[in-house]
mmCIF file of C-alpha atoms in Angstrom:
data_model
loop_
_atom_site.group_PDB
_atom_site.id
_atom_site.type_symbol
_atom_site.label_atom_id
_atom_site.label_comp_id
_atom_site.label_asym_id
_atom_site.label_seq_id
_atom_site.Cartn_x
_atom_site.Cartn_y
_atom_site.Cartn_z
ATOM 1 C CA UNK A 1 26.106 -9.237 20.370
ATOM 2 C CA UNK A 2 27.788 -7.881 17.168
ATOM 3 C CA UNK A 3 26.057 -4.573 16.237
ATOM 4 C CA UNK A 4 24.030 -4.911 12.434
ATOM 5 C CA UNK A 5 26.001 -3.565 9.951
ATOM 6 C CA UNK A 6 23.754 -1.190 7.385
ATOM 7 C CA UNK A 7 24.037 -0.230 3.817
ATOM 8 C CA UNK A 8 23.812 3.110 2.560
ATOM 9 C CA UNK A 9 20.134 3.581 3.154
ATOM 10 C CA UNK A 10 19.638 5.515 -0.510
ATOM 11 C CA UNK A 11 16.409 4.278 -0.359
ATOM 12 C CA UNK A 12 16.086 6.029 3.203
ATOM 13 C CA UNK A 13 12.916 4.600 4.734
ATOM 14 C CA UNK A 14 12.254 2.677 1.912
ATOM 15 C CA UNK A 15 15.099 0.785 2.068
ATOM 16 C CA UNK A 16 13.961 -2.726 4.212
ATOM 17 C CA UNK A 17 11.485 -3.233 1.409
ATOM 18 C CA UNK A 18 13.129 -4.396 -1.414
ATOM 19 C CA UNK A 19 12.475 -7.823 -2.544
ATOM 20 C CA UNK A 20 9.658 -10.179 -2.790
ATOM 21 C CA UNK A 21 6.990 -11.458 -0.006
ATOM 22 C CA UNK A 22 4.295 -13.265 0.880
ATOM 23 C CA UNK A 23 1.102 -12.682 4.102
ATOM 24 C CA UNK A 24 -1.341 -15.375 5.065
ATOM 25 C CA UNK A 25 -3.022 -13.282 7.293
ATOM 26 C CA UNK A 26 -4.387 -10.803 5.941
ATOM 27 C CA UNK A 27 -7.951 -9.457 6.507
ATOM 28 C CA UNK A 28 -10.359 -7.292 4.600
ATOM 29 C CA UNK A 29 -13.435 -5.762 6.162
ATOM 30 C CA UNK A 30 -15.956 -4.069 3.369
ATOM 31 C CA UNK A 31 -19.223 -4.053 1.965
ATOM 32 C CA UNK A 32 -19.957 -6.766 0.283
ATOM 33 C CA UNK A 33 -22.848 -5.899 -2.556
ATOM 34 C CA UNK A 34 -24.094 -9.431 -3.297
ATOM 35 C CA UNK A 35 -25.032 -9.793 0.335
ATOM 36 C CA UNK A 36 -25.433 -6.523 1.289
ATOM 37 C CA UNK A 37 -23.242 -7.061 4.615
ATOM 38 C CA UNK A 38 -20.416 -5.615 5.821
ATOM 39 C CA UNK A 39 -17.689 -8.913 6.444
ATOM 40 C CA UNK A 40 -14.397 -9.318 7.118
ATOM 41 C CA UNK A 41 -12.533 -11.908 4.474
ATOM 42 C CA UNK A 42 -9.202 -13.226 5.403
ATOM 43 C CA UNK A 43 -6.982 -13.756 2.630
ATOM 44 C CA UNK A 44 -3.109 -14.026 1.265
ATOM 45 C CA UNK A 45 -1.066 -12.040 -0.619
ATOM 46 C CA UNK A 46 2.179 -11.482 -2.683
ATOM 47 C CA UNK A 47 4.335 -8.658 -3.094
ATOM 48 C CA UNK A 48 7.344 -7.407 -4.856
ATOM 49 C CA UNK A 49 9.193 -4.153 -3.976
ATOM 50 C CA UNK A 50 12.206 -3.333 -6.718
ATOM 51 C CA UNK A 51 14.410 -0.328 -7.140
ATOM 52 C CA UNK A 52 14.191 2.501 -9.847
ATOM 53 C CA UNK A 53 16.868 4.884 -11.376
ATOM 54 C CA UNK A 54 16.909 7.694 -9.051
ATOM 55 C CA UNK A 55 14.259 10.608 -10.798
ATOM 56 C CA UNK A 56 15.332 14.190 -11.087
ATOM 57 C CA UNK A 57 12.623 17.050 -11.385
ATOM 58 C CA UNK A 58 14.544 19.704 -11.728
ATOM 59 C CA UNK A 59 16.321 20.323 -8.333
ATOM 60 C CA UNK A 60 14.221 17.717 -7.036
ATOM 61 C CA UNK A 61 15.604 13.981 -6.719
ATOM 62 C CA UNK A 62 13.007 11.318 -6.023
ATOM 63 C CA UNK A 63 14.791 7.719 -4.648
ATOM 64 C CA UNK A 64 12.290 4.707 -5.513
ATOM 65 C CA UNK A 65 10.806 1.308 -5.643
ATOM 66 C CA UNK A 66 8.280 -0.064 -8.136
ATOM 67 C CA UNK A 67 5.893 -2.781 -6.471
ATOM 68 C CA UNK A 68 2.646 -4.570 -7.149
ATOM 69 C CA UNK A 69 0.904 -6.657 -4.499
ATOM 70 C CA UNK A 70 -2.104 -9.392 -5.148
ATOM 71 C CA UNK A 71 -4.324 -10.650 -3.030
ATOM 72 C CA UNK A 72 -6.233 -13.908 -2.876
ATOM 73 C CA UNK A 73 -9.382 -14.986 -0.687
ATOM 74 C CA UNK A 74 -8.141 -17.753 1.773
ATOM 75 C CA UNK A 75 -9.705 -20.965 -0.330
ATOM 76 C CA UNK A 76 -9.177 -18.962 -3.339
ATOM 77 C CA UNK A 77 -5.516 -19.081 -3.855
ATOM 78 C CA UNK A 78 -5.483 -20.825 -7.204
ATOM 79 C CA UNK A 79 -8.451 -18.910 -8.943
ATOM 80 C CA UNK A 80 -8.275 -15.417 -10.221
ATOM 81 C CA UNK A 81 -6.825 -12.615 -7.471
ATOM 82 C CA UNK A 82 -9.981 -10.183 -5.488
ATOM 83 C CA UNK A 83 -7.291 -7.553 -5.229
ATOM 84 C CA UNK A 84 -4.326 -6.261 -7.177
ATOM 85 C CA UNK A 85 -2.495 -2.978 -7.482
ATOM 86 C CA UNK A 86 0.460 -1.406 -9.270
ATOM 87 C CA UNK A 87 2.720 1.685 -8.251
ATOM 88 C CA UNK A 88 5.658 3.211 -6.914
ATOM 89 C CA UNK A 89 6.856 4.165 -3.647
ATOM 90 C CA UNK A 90 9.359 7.282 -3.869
ATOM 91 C CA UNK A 91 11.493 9.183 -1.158
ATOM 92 C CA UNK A 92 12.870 12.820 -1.415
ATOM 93 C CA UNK A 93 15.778 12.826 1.106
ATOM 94 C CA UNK A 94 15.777 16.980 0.797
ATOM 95 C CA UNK A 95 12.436 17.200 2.431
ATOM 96 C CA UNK A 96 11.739 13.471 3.845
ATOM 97 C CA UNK A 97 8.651 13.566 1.824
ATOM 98 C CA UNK A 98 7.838 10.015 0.950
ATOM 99 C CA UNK A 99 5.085 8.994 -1.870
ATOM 100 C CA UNK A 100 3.217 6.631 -2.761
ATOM 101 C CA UNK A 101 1.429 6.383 -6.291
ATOM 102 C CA UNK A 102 -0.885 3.926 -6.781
ATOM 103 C CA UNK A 103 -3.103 2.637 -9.274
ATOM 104 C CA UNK A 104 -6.300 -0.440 -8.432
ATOM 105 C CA UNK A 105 -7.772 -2.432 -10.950
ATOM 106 C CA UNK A 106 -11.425 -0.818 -10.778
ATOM 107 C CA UNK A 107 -10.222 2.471 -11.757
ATOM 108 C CA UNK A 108 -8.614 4.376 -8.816
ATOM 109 C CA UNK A 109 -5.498 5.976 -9.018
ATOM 110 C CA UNK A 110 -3.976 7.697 -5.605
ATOM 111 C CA UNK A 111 -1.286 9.946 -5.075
ATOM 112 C CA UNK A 112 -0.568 9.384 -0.769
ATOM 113 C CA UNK A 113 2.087 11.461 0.851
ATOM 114 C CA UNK A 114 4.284 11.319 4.436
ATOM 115 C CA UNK A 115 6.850 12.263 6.101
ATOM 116 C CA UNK A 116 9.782 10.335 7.022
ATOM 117 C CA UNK A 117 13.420 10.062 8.118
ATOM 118 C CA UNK A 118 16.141 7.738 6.358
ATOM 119 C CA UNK A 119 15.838 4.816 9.077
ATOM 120 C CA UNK A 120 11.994 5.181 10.919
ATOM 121 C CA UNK A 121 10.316 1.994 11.107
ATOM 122 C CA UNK A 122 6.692 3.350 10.397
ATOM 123 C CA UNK A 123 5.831 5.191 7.567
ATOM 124 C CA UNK A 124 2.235 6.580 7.582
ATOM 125 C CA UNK A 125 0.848 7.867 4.650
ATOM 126 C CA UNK A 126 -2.353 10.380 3.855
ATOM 127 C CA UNK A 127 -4.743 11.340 0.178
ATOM 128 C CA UNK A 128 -8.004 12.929 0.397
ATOM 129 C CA UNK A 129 -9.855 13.942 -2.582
ATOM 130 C CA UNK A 130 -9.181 17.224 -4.033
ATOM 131 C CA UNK A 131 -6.090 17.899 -2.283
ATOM 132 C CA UNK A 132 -3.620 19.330 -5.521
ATOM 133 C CA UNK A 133 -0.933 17.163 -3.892
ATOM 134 C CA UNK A 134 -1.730 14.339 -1.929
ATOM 135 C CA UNK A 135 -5.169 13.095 -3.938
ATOM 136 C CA UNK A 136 -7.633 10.403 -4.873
ATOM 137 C CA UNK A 137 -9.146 9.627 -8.494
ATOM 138 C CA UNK A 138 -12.104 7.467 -9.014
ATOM 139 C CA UNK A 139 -14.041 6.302 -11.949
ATOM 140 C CA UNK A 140 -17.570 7.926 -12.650
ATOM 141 C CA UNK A 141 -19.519 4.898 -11.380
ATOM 142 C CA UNK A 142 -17.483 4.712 -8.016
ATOM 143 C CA UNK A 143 -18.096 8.603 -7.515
ATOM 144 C CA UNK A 144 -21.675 7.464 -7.584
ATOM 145 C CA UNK A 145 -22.166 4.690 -5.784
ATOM 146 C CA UNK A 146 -18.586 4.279 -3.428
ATOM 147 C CA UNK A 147 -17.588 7.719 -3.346
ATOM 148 C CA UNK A 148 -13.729 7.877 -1.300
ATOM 149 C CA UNK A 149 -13.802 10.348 1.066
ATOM 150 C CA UNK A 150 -10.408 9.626 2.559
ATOM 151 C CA UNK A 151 -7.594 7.095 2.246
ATOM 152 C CA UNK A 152 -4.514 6.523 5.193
ATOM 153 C CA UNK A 153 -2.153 3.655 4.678
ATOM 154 C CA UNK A 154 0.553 2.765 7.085
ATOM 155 C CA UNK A 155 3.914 0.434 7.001
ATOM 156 C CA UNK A 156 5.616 -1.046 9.846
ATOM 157 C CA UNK A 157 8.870 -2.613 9.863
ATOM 158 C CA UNK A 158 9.104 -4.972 12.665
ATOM 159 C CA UNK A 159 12.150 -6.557 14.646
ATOM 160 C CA UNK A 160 11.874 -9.568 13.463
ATOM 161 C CA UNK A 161 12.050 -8.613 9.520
ATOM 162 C CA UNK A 162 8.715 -8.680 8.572
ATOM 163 C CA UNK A 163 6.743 -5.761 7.326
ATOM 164 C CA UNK A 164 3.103 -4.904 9.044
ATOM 165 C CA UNK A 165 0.879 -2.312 7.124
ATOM 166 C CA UNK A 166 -2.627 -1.345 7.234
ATOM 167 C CA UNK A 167 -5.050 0.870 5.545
ATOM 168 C CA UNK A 168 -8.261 2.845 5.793
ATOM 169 C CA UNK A 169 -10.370 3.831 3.134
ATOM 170 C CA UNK A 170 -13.548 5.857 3.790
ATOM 171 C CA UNK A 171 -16.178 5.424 1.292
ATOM 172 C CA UNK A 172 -19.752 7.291 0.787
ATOM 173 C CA UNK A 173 -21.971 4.115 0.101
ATOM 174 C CA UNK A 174 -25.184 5.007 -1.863
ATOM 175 C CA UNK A 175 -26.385 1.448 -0.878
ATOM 176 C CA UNK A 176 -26.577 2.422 2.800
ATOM 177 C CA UNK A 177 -28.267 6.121 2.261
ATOM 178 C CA UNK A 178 -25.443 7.761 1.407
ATOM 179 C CA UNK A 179 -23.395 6.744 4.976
ATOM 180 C CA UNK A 180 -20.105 6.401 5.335
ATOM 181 C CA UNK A 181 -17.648 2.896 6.382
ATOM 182 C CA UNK A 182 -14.581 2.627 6.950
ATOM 183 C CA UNK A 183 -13.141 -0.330 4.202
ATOM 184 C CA UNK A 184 -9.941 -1.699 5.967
ATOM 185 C CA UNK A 185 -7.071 -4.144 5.344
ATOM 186 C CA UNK A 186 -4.403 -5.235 7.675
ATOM 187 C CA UNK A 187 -1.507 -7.814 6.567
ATOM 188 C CA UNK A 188 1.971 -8.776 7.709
ATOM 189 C CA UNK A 189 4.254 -10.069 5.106
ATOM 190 C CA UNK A 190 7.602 -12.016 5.421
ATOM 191 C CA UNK A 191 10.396 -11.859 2.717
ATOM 192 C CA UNK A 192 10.838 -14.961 0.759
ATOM 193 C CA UNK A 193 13.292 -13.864 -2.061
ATOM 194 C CA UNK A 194 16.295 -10.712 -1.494
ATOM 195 C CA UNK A 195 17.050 -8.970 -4.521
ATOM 196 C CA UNK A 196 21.274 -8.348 -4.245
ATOM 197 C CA UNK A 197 21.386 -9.665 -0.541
ATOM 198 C CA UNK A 198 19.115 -6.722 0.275
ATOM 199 C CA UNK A 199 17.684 -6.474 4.039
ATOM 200 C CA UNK A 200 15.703 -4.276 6.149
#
């Protein structure tokens, strides 16, 4: 068996996710208000993952990709998304720090950080609120009624070139006395389009 031939890696971990995908099954466990429940919703998704000019602050030099990813409810797929979010997923080879900034549609913006070496296959990220680093911003209403407590997101690159991640968001729901849940979503996504012959 011939041994796989790599690139450079100058994306280090980031590397096997350039390009564009696609996940039918996907799930989503929250609170849903109109019903007051807590239900999982299945649901599929696109993604795109594209390089940026390598960043310098300073000494510092950030590697990167750009993304968004949107999901549909399964039955949904030709009416308006439930889920969408914009960001950019950067790499400091220096430290192995690896970032993620991300901004949702219902006024959230995260800053998530990890650690990870050029060619791991998991990459597990972190934010809590108030961290100066590594830290979650909510709208006013949200901090009311939703309140994030923590949020943990991990990618897995699998053998057979698709890309597993998952995520766990803690939330403070007012609607349930002030408890806390655990809002989760779990996809796999195959690549349908390389961008340059890229691969994982």
């Amino acid at each position: 068996m011939a041994k796989e031939i790599l690139g450079p890696q100058r994306l280090g971990p980031l590397t096997p996710l350039v390009g564009e995908w696609e996940g039918n099954v996907g799930v989503d466990l929250s609170y849903h208000n109109e019903d007051d429940v807590t239900a999982e919703t299945g649901y599929f998704e696109k993604a795109w993952f594209r390089p940026i000019p390598k960043t310098e602050n300073g000494k510092q030099a950030l590697e990167g990709l750009t993304y968004q990813m949107t999901a549909w409810r399964h039955g949904e797929e030709a009416m308006n998304p439930f889920h969408d979010e914009v960001g950019y997923l950067l790499w400091e080879k220096a430290t192995g720090q690896v970032m993620r900034a991300v901004v949702f549609g219902r006024g959230i913006a995260v800053l998530q950080g990890a650690t990870a070496r050029p060619r791991d296959r998991t990459i597990a990220f972190k934010a809590t609120p108030g961290d100066p680093s590594y830290g979650i911003l909510q709208n006013k209403y949200l901090l009311e009624r939703a309140e994030l407590r923590s949020f943990a997101t991990t990618f897995t690159f699998n053998a057979d070139g698709t890309v597993s991640y998952s995520s766990d968001l803690v939330l403070k729901l007012a609607a349930q006395g002030g408890q806390e849940m655990h809002h989760t979503d779990r996809n796999t996504l195959h690549r349908v389009k390389s961008y340059g012959g890229a691969e994982g």
